[in-house]
Short mmCIF file of C-alpha atoms and ligand atoms in Angstrom, two decimals:
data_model
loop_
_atom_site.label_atom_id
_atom_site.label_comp_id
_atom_site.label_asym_id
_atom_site.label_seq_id
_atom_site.Cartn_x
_atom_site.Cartn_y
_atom_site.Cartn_z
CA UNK A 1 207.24 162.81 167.00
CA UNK A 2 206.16 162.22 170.70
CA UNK A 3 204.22 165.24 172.41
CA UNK A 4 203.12 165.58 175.67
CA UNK A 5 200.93 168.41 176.46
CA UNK A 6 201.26 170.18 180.13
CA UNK A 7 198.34 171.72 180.15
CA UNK A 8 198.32 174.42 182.53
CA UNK A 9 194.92 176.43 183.82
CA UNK A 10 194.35 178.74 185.76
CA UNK A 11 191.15 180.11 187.46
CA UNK A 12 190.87 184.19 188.19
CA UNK A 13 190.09 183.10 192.14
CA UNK A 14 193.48 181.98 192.38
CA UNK A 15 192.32 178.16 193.36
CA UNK A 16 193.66 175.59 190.28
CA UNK A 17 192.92 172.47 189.21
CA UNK A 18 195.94 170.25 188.55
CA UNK A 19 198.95 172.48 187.18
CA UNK A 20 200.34 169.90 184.92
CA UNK A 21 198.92 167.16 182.72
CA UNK A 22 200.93 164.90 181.00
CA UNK A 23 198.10 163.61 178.23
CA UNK A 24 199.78 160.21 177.27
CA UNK A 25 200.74 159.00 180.46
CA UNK A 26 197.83 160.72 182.58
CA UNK A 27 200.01 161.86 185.31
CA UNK A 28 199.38 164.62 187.38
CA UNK A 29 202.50 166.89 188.09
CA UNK A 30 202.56 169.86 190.47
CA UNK A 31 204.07 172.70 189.51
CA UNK A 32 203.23 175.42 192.55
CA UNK A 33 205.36 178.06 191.24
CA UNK A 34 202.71 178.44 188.27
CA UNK A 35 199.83 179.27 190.89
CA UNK A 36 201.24 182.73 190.80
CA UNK A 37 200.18 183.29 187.17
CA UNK A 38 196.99 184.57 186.17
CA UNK A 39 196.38 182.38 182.75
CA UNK A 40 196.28 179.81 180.93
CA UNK A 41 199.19 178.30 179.43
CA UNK A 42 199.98 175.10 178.05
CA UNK A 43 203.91 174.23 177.22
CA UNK A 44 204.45 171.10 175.27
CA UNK A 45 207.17 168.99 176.07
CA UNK A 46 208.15 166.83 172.52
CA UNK A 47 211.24 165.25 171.14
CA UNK A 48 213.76 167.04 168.99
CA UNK A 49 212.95 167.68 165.28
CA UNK A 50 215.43 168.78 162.68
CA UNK A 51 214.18 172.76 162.32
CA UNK A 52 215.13 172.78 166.31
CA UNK A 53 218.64 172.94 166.29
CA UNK A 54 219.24 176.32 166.22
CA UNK A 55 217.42 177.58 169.06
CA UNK A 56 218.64 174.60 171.20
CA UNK A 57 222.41 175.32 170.46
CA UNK A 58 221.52 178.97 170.91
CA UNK A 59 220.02 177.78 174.95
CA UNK A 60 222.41 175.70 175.64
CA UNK A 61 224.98 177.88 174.75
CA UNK A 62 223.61 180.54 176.75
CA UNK A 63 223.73 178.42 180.05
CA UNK A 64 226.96 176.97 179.85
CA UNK A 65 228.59 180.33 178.78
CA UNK A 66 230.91 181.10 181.70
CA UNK A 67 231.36 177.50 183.02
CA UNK A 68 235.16 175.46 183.39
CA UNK A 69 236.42 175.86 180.15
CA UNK A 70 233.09 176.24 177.54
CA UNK A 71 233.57 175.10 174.37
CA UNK A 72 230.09 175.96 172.36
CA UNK A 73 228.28 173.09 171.30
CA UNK A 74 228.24 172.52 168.16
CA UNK A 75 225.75 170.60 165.20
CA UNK A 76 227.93 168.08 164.56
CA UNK A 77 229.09 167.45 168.08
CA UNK A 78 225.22 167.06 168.76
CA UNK A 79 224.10 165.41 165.56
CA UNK A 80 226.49 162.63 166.07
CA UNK A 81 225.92 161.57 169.15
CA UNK A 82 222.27 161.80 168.55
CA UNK A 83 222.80 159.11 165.05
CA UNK A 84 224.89 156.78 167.76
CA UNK A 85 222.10 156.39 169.66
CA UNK A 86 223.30 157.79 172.75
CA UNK A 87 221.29 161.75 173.14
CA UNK A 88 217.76 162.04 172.77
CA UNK A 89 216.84 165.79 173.08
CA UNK A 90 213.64 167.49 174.65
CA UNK A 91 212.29 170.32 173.20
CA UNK A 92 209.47 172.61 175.85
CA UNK A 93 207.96 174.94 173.73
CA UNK A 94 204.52 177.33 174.16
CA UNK A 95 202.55 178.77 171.16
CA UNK A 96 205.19 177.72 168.88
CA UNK A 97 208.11 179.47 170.98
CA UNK A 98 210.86 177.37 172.50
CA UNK A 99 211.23 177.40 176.00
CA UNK A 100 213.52 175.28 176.90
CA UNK A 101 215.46 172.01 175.94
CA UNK A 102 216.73 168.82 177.67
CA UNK A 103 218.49 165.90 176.99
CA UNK A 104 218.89 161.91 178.26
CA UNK A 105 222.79 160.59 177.66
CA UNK A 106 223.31 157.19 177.69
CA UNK A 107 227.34 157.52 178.56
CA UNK A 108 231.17 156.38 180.54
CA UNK A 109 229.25 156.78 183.78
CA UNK A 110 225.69 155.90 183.32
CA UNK A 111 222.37 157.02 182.11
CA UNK A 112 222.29 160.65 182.57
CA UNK A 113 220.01 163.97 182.43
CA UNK A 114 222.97 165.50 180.29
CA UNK A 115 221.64 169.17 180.57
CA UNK A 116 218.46 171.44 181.37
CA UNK A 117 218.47 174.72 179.87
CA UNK A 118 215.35 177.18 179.97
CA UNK A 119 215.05 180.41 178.74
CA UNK A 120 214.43 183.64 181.54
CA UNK A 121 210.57 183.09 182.13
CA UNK A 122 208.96 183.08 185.48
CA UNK A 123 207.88 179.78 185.63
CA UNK A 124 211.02 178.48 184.06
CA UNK A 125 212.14 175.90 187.42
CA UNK A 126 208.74 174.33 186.69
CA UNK A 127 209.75 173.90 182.96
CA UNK A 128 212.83 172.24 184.04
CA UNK A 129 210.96 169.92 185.96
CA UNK A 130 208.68 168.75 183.33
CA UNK A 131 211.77 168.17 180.94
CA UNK A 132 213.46 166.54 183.68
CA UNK A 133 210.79 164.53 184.14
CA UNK A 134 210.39 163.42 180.38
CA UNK A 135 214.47 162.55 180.41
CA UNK A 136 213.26 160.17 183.35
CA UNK A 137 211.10 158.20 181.27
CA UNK A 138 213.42 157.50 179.06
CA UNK A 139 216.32 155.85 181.71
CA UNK A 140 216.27 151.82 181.19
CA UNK A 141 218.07 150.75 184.49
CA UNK A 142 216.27 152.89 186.87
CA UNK A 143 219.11 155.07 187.96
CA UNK A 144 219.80 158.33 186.52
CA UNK A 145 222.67 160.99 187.28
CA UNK A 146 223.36 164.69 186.81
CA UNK A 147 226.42 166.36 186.89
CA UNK A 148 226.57 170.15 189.03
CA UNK A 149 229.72 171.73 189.80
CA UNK A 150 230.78 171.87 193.07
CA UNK A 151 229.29 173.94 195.57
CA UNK A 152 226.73 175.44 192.90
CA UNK A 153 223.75 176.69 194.19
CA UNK A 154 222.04 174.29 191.39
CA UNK A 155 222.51 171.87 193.66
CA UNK A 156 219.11 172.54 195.69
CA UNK A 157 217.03 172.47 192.50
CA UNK A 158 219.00 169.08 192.10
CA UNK A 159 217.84 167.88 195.66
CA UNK A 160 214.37 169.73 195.24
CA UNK A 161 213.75 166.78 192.22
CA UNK A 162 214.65 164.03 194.46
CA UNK A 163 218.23 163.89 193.68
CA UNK A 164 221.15 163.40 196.05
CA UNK A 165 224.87 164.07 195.93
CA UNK A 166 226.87 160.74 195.33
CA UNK A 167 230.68 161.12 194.66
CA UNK A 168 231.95 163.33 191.46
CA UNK A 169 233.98 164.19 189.04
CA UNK A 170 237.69 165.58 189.14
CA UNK A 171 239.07 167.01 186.68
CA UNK A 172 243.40 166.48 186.94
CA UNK A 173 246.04 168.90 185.59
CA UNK A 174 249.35 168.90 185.60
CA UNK A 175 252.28 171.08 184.33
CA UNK A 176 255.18 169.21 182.50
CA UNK A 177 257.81 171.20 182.37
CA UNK A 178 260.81 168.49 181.30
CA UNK A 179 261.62 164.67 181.36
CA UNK A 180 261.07 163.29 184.65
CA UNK A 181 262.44 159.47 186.07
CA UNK A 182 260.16 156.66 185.95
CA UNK A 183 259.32 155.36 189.17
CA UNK A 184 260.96 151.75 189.62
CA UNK A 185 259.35 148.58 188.53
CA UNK A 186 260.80 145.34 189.12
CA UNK A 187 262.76 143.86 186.82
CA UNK A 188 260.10 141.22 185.48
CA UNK A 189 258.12 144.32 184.00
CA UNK A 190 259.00 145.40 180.75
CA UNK A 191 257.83 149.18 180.26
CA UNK A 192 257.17 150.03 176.51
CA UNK A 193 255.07 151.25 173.98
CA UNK A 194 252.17 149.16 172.23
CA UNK A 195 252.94 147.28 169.15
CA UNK A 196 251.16 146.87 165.90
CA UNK A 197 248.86 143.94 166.15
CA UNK A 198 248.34 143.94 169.94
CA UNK A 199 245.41 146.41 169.92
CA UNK A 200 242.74 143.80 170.80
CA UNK A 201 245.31 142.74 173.82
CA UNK A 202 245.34 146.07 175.23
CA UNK A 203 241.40 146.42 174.88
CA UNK A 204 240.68 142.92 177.13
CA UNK A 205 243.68 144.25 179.32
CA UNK A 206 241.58 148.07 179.86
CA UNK A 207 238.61 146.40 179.99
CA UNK A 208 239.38 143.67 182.76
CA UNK A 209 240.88 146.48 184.92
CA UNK A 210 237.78 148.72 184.77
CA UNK A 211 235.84 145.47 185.33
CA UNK A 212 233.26 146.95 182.44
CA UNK A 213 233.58 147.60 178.83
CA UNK A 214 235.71 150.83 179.06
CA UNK A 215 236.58 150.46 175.48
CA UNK A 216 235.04 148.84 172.54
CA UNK A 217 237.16 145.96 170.29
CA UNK A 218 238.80 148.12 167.29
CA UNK A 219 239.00 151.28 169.47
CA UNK A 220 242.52 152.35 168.59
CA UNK A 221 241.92 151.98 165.15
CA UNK A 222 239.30 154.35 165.57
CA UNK A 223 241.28 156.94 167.23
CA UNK A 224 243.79 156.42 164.51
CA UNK A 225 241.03 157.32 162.02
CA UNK A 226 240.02 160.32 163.98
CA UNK A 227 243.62 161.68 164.66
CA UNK A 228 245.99 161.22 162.22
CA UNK A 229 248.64 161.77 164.62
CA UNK A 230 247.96 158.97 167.05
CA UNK A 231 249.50 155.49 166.59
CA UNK A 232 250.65 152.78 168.93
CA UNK A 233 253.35 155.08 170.28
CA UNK A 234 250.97 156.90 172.11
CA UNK A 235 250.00 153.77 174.18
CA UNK A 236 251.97 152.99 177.05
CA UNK A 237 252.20 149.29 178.09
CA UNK A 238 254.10 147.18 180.68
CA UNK A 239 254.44 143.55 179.73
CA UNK A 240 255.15 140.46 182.10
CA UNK A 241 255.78 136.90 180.87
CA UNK A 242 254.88 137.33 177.79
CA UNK A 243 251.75 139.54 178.26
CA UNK A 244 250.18 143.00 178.56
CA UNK A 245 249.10 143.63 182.22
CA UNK A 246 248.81 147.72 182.92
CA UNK A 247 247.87 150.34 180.46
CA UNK A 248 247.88 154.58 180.20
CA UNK A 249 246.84 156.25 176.90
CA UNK A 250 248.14 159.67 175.53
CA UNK A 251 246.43 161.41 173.27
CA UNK A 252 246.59 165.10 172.33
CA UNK A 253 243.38 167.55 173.88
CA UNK A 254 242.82 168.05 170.84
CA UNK A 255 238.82 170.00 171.72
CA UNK A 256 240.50 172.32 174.16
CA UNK A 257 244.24 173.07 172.27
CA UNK A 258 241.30 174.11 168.84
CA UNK A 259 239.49 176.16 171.80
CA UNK A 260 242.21 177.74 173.70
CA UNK A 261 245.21 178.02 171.63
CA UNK A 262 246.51 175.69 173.86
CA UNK A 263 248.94 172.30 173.94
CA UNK A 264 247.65 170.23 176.38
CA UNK A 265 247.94 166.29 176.31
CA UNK A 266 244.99 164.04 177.38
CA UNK A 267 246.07 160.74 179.28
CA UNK A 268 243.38 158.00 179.89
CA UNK A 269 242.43 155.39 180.42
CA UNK A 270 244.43 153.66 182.60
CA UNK A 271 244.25 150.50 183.73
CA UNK A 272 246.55 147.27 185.59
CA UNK A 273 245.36 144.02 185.71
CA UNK A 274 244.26 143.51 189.50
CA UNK A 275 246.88 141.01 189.78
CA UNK A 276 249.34 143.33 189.20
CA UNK A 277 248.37 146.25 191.14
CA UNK A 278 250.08 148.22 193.64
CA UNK A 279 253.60 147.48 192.13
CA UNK A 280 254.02 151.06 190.92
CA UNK A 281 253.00 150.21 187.28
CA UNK A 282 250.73 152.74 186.39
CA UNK A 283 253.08 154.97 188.37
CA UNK A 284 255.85 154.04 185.88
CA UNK A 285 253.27 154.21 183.01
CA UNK A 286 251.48 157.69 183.54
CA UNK A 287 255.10 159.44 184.30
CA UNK A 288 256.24 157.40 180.67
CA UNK A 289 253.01 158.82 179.23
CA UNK A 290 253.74 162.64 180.52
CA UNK A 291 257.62 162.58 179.26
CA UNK A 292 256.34 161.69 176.05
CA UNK A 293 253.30 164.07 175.48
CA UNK A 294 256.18 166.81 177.00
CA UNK A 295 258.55 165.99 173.89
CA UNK A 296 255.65 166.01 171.58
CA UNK A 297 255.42 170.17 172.35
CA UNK A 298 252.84 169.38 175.14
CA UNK A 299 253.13 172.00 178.36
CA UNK A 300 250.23 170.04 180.42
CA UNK A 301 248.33 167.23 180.49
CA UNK A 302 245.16 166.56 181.74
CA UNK A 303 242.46 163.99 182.72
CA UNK A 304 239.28 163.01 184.19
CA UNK A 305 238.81 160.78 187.57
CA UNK A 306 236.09 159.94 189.54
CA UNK A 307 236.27 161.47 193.17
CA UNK A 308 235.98 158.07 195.13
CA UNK A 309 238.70 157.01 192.97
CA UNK A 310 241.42 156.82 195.58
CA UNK A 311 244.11 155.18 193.90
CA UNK A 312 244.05 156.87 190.54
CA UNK A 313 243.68 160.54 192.79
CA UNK A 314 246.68 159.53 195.09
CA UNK A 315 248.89 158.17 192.42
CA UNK A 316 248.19 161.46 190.21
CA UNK A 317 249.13 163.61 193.31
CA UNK A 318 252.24 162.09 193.69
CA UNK A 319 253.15 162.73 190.31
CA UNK A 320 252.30 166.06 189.86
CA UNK A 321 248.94 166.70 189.16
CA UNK A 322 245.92 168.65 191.18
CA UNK A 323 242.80 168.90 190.82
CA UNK A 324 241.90 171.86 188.05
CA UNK A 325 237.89 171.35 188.34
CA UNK A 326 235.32 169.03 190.28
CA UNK A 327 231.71 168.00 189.13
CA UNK A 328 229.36 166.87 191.76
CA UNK A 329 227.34 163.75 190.61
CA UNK A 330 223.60 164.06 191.47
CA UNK A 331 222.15 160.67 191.80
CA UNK A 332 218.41 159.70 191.49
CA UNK A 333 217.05 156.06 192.12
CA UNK A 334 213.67 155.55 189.85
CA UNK A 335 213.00 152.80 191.60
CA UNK A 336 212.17 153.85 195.20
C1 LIG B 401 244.15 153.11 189.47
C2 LIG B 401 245.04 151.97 188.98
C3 LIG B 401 245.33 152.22 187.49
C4 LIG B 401 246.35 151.98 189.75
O1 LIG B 401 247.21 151.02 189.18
P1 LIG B 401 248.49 150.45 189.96
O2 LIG B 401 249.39 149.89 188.91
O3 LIG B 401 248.09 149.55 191.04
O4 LIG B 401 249.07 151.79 190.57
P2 LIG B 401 250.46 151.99 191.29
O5 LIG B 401 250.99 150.72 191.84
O6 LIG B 401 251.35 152.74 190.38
O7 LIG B 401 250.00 152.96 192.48
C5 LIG B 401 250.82 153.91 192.96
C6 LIG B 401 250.14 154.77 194.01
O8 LIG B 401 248.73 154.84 193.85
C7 LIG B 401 248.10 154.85 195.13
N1 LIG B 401 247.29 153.66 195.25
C8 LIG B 401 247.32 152.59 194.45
N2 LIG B 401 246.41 151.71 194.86
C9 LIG B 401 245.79 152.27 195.93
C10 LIG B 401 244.70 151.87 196.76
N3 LIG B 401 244.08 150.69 196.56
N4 LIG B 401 244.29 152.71 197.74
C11 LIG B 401 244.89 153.91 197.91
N5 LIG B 401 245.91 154.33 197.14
C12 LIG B 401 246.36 153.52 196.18
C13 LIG B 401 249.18 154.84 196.16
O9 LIG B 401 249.45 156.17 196.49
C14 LIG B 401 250.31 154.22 195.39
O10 LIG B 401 251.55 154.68 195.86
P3 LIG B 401 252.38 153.78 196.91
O11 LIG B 401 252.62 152.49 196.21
O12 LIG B 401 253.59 154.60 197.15
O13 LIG B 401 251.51 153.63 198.12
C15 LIG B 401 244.37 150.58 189.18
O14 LIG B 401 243.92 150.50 190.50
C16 LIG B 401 243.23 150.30 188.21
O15 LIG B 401 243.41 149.74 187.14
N6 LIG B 401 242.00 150.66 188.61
C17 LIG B 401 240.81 150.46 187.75
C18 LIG B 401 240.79 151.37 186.56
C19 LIG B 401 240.93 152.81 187.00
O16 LIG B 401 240.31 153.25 187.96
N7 LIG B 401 241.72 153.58 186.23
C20 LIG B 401 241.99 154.98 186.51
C21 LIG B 401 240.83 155.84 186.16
S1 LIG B 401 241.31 157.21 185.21
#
């Protein structure tokens, strides 16, 4: 287990020595809210142990109650992300009491502070900061991103730690409400579903139209393992000459139908090769993918988009959907 002790004292004339010390790395840190208190204190910031899960599911679940549609998080949710690798967490604790948690997510988007949550004390902003600042360390390419929703007034604590607002998140709805027309293709497109044995096709076919790994080789056999439902069907493909060349994935929302009684379909990713853009394929795809999910008992569908996305978010409009929620990204370059 890693500690690093903030060691805070204080001095009865009200002048301080440094606020903050971080032993290992012997940086200073100033924390001027903790001026105010009269005595000593030191909070330890350290990684996760076992025995902490309780009390960091209880925090977190504390913050988050009331934002766009909570689910708690859960152990397992947390564990296994944690065994892939991806979440470390940060523990802040004081004479054996926990203060506050945070954790580093290694995700779709980049490397991430994935949350901050401290408990009501007075000093708890400078708690953030030193559990911010321990997620920090831990970011390999030097850029690191938050997410806030927009408009919060989080934002300024955001901006306070030298982060700035770069593009967001949108969250897409849309109601389907009976079978709808495709949009027209030309006739050298073939719009189907996937078939069995093409899976590692449509992978290289995703994955060239994000221009990054969007999925990993073997992916829908994964999500066939995880949902006995799915199966190729779900897949929607157009083919020319022979190969695959634009993508949209169905799936059902699974998380929020358990949460909300609901029956809400989940489309992405999509993806056309960018030879083949702007020929109404995805169009033809997503509208394919949305009749479907609507004769599988779905009454919505929904996905997520990045905000400087301007042909996925035009292309949705037209076919229906708005936006039902939108992140802010908060963007922080290590390097500078
Ligand atoms: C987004 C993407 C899937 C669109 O695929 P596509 O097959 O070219 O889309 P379509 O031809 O059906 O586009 C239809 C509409 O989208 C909008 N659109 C498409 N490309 C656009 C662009 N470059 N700029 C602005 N709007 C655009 C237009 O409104 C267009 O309608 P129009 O033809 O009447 O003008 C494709 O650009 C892509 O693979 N991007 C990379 C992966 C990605 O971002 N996926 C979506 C994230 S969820």
């Amino acid at each position: 287990m890693s500690k690093r002790l903030v060691n805070v004292l204080f001095h009865g004339t009200g002048c301080y020595v440094p606020s903050v010390c971080w032993c290992d790395s012997k940086t200073f840190i100033a924390v001027p809210e903790l001026l105010r208190r009269r005595r000593a204190m030191a909070v330890i910031i350290r990684e996760f142990v076992d025995g902490d899960m309780s009390r960091v599911l209880q925090l977190l679940n504390e913050q988050r109650r009331g934002s766009h549609e909570f689910v708690p998080f859960a152990e397992e949710r947390l564990l296994s992300l944690m065994r892939e690798g991806r979440l470390k967490i940060f523990v802040a604790e004081e004479s054996h009491e926990t203060l506050g948690t945070a954790a580093y997510h290694d995700g779709h988007w980049g490397e991430e502070v994935e949350w901050v949550a401290v408990c009501n004390v007075p000093d708890g902003k400078a708690v953030e900061d030193a559990l911010v600042l321990e997620v920090e360390k831990h970011v390999k390419k030097g850029k690191v991103f938050t997410t806030v929703d927009e408009g919060s007034p989080l934002v300024s604590n955001w901006i306070s730690r030298g982060y700035r607002p770069e593009g967001g998140l949108y969250q897409m709805v849309a109601d389907l409400d009976g079978v709808k027309p495709l949009p027209q293709v030309a006739k050298s497109f073939i719009i189907r579903s996937l078939r069995k044995g093409e899976e590692n096709e449509f992978v290289s076919v995703v994955n060239a139209g994000f221009g990054w790994e969007r999925l990993k080789s073997g992916e829908v056999q994964r999500w066939k393992v995880e949902a006995p439902y799915f199966s190729e069907d779900w897949v929607h493909v157009a083919e020319c000459d022979g190969r695959i060349v634009s993508a949209v994935v169905a799936k059902q929302d699974v998380e929020y139908n358990r949460s909300f009684k609901g029956s809400r379909g989940y489309l992405g990713p999509a993806a056309t090769l960018p030879d083949c853009r702007g020929r109404k394929l995805a169009s033809a795809l997503t509208r394919r993918a949305m009749n479907f999910l609507f004769e599988k008992g779905m009454s919505s569908a929904a996905l997520y988009t990045q905000e400087q996305n301007v042909a996925s978010v035009a292309l949705l409009q037209k076919l229906g959907f708005h936006v039902g929620h939108h992140w802010k990204f908060m963007w922080k370059n290590l390097l500078t």
